[in-house]
Structure formats: C-alpha cells, structure tokens
Amino acid sequence: MTARYVLTSACIQTGTMTLTVSLRQHLLGKERVRFVDEDGEVYEVEVDWKQGVVRGLLPYYQKRRLAVNETILLHFRGEEVELKATPRGLPRLGQAESREPAQPERREARPAASGKDPKEAGDPKPEKRRVRVTPYPKEVLFPNEPQRALEPPGVTEDLRRLGFLLEGGPPWVYKAPLGRRQVLLVLLRPGEGEPGLLKSYRQQGAYVAILAPESQKEGVPEGVGYLSPEAVSRLVRLKARFPLSPLDLEDLLREGFVDLEAVESLEDRLVAELSERGAFAAFLLMLARKSLGEVFLLADLEAEALEEGLIPEVVRQGVEVLSQPPFLVLKRLSPGEFLLRQGVEEALSDLEAFARGLRDRLNRVRGSF
C-alpha cells in the first residue's frame, strides 16, 4: 500500500507528520514505529495519538533538504514505513512540470480554408495560452516583510501537564511557580539559533537545554543541556502513576541530560520510594500548595484530588490522619471545613525530630535490660 503526503510548514519546523487516514490505519495501536528512508537509514518515531502526529522525522527532512509543499511517498511494508521523497524535478499536484518559464510553441502556417495563400489571408490572430509557473517564496518577493512567528514546540502541552507554563520565545521560556520560588526552563530547537543564546539565561539561574529528538542527542555540544520530546512524553505517562511535580523535572535538569534513560532511572527510584506510600505522598504534595492559615472545604480538596488522579477516599483518610497526633497539621473548624495551621514541610521536620527522639529513647530502654 502506498500513500502520498504533502509537507506543511509545521511539519518542517517540528519534524512531525500528521496522522492521515492511511497512517492511522497502518499505525493503529502503536506508540513507536520504524520509518526507513531511500538509503536504508532507520528513524524510530513516536506516534502521538493525542496531538494526531508522528514525531522524530526532522533528521530526514534536513537530510533530504525538504521544503514546504514537497511530496513524500509512504510505502507500508509490514511493520515498517518506507519514505521516498519525490524528486524536485518531477511534477507535483498543483504545480507546473518545470520551474523554468514556458517557451512559446512554434506553429507552422496552414493554408486558409479558401485555398488562398497564407500571405494573402493575413496574419492569424495569436492564440491565448495560460502558462502556470511555480511562484517564488514570499520571503524572496518581500524580504522586508515581518516573518510569521514560529510555532511553539510540540512539548508545550506535555510541559504544561508537568507544571510548566510557556512565557514566550524563541528561545522558549517556561516557568513553573512553586510558591516563593520558581523553576525557569529555557529551550532552543536546532535551527533556531546558536547555543550561545542560552548563556544569558543560564546566568540568571535558568535551566537551559537543546530540545531535539533522541536520534539527535549525540550532536548536542558539550556543556549544553539536552531535553528530548520523548523523555517529556514519558514523564507525562509516569505522572499518571506517581505524584510528579516540577521539582522532579528540576532534579533531572540539574544533571543536564534529560533523555529516556534518565526518566527510566527516575521511574525506578519512584517505584522503590513510593510503591507503598504513593497515595499519601501525593496527598501531601497537593496539600503543600495551600497557604499557611488557609481555610478550605473537604469537597474542594476532593475535587482538586480528582484532577491529580487521586480518589476521594485517599483525601478523606489523609485529612483524618493529619488532624490527629502526632501530625496536627489540620484543625477541624466544622464538619467538612479545615484550617491549615502548619506547613507540610515544617510538619515533616517536626515528625522527623519526634521519630529521632523516640528512636534514641528506645535504644536507651533496650540498653537498660
């Protein structure tokens, strides 16, 4: 089975390909698939069903120097998809067969119907012909006209789910507010400028990184951070199982290289730490966003928990535990109404000191026997 695909500006800029009907039928149920080009080079791409695109084809577009409106032939061979860019010399839909101006066609004079000599019949009226040529790009015809703003990276929605909001770009600035402080992340895609553009942001305390697919991570210069769209997508899926926050991504950014391998290490650590206490830890992280002295309703807290993927029962149990010793983090004002009288971080420090003192006392008691 073979299908045609015409590239758009969004495809070229983001290295994606929209899930057409043919692609959807062939890739149904898959999250990753192999694309193979004319030279046999393999591209492991991600199928993003939520956004309706496949990601990871930017190296192929750059390799073939493809442009907007170029046509790619897709050959579906079993589990693979073969790519074949249409040569630029061949005609494409909606274009003339050649980019050169059409030459006027030479015609031989024909005798007039009356049998008279063509010279006596007079010059025939020239036939009107319509010639279609490929137009020059708008940037060439109007070099001083402001260019359209670049589209934000495709990971913007995934970063929003992880707590990072887009401020502008390029370079693309994302901020995650955390009360008195915030995590600042600045990303730059290949082709949007030199890595030196990130230096001033790093001096301001921001985490800076090149945003590129996993297939291009080896080309990132030393000393420059790296973040892959595949790793961010994996973090979003991980958030459905564990209480992730911008602080977890910040821990990865400190290492400077956020790829699938780094996310897998984080997942192993979370499984070990939160397998038995995950729900209660998620409730504490959610409660930590409340201000000291804030009064809230249990119903409102349950609604917030549903957005975080927690069931109401976890919230009710957590409220009961934190309202009693040794925590005493919450004070019950009336049925269903509570006051946050101690911050979660401070309460954990007090509990840690309580546990340490009790452990020392147990050791002394055991030593007396």
Tab-separated table of C-alpha atoms in Angstrom, residues 6 23 27 64 68 85 90 122 129 141 167 183 202 217 250 255 304 308 322:
chain	number	residue	atom	x	y	z
A	6	VAL	CA	2.482	16.807	1.281
A	23	LEU	CA	-1.203	6.393	8.676
A	27	LEU	CA	-0.181	2.516	12.903
A	64	ARG	CA	16.754	15.482	2.077
A	68	VAL	CA	7.012	23.196	2.220
A	85	ALA	CA	10.839	11.974	-1.302
A	90	LEU	CA	9.085	15.746	-11.206
A	122	GLY	CA	-3.304	37.979	-43.479
A	129	ARG	CA	-2.248	30.433	-23.792
A	141	LEU	CA	9.489	38.570	-3.063
A	167	GLU	CA	6.175	32.571	28.564
A	183	VAL	CA	11.752	26.806	38.176
A	202	ARG	CA	21.881	30.331	32.496
A	217	LYS	CA	21.171	13.819	21.158
A	250	GLU	CA	14.291	20.038	38.108
A	255	GLU	CA	22.117	16.505	35.663
A	304	GLU	CA	-8.566	19.030	43.266
A	308	GLU	CA	-4.381	14.854	40.199
A	322	LEU	CA	-3.286	14.934	59.607
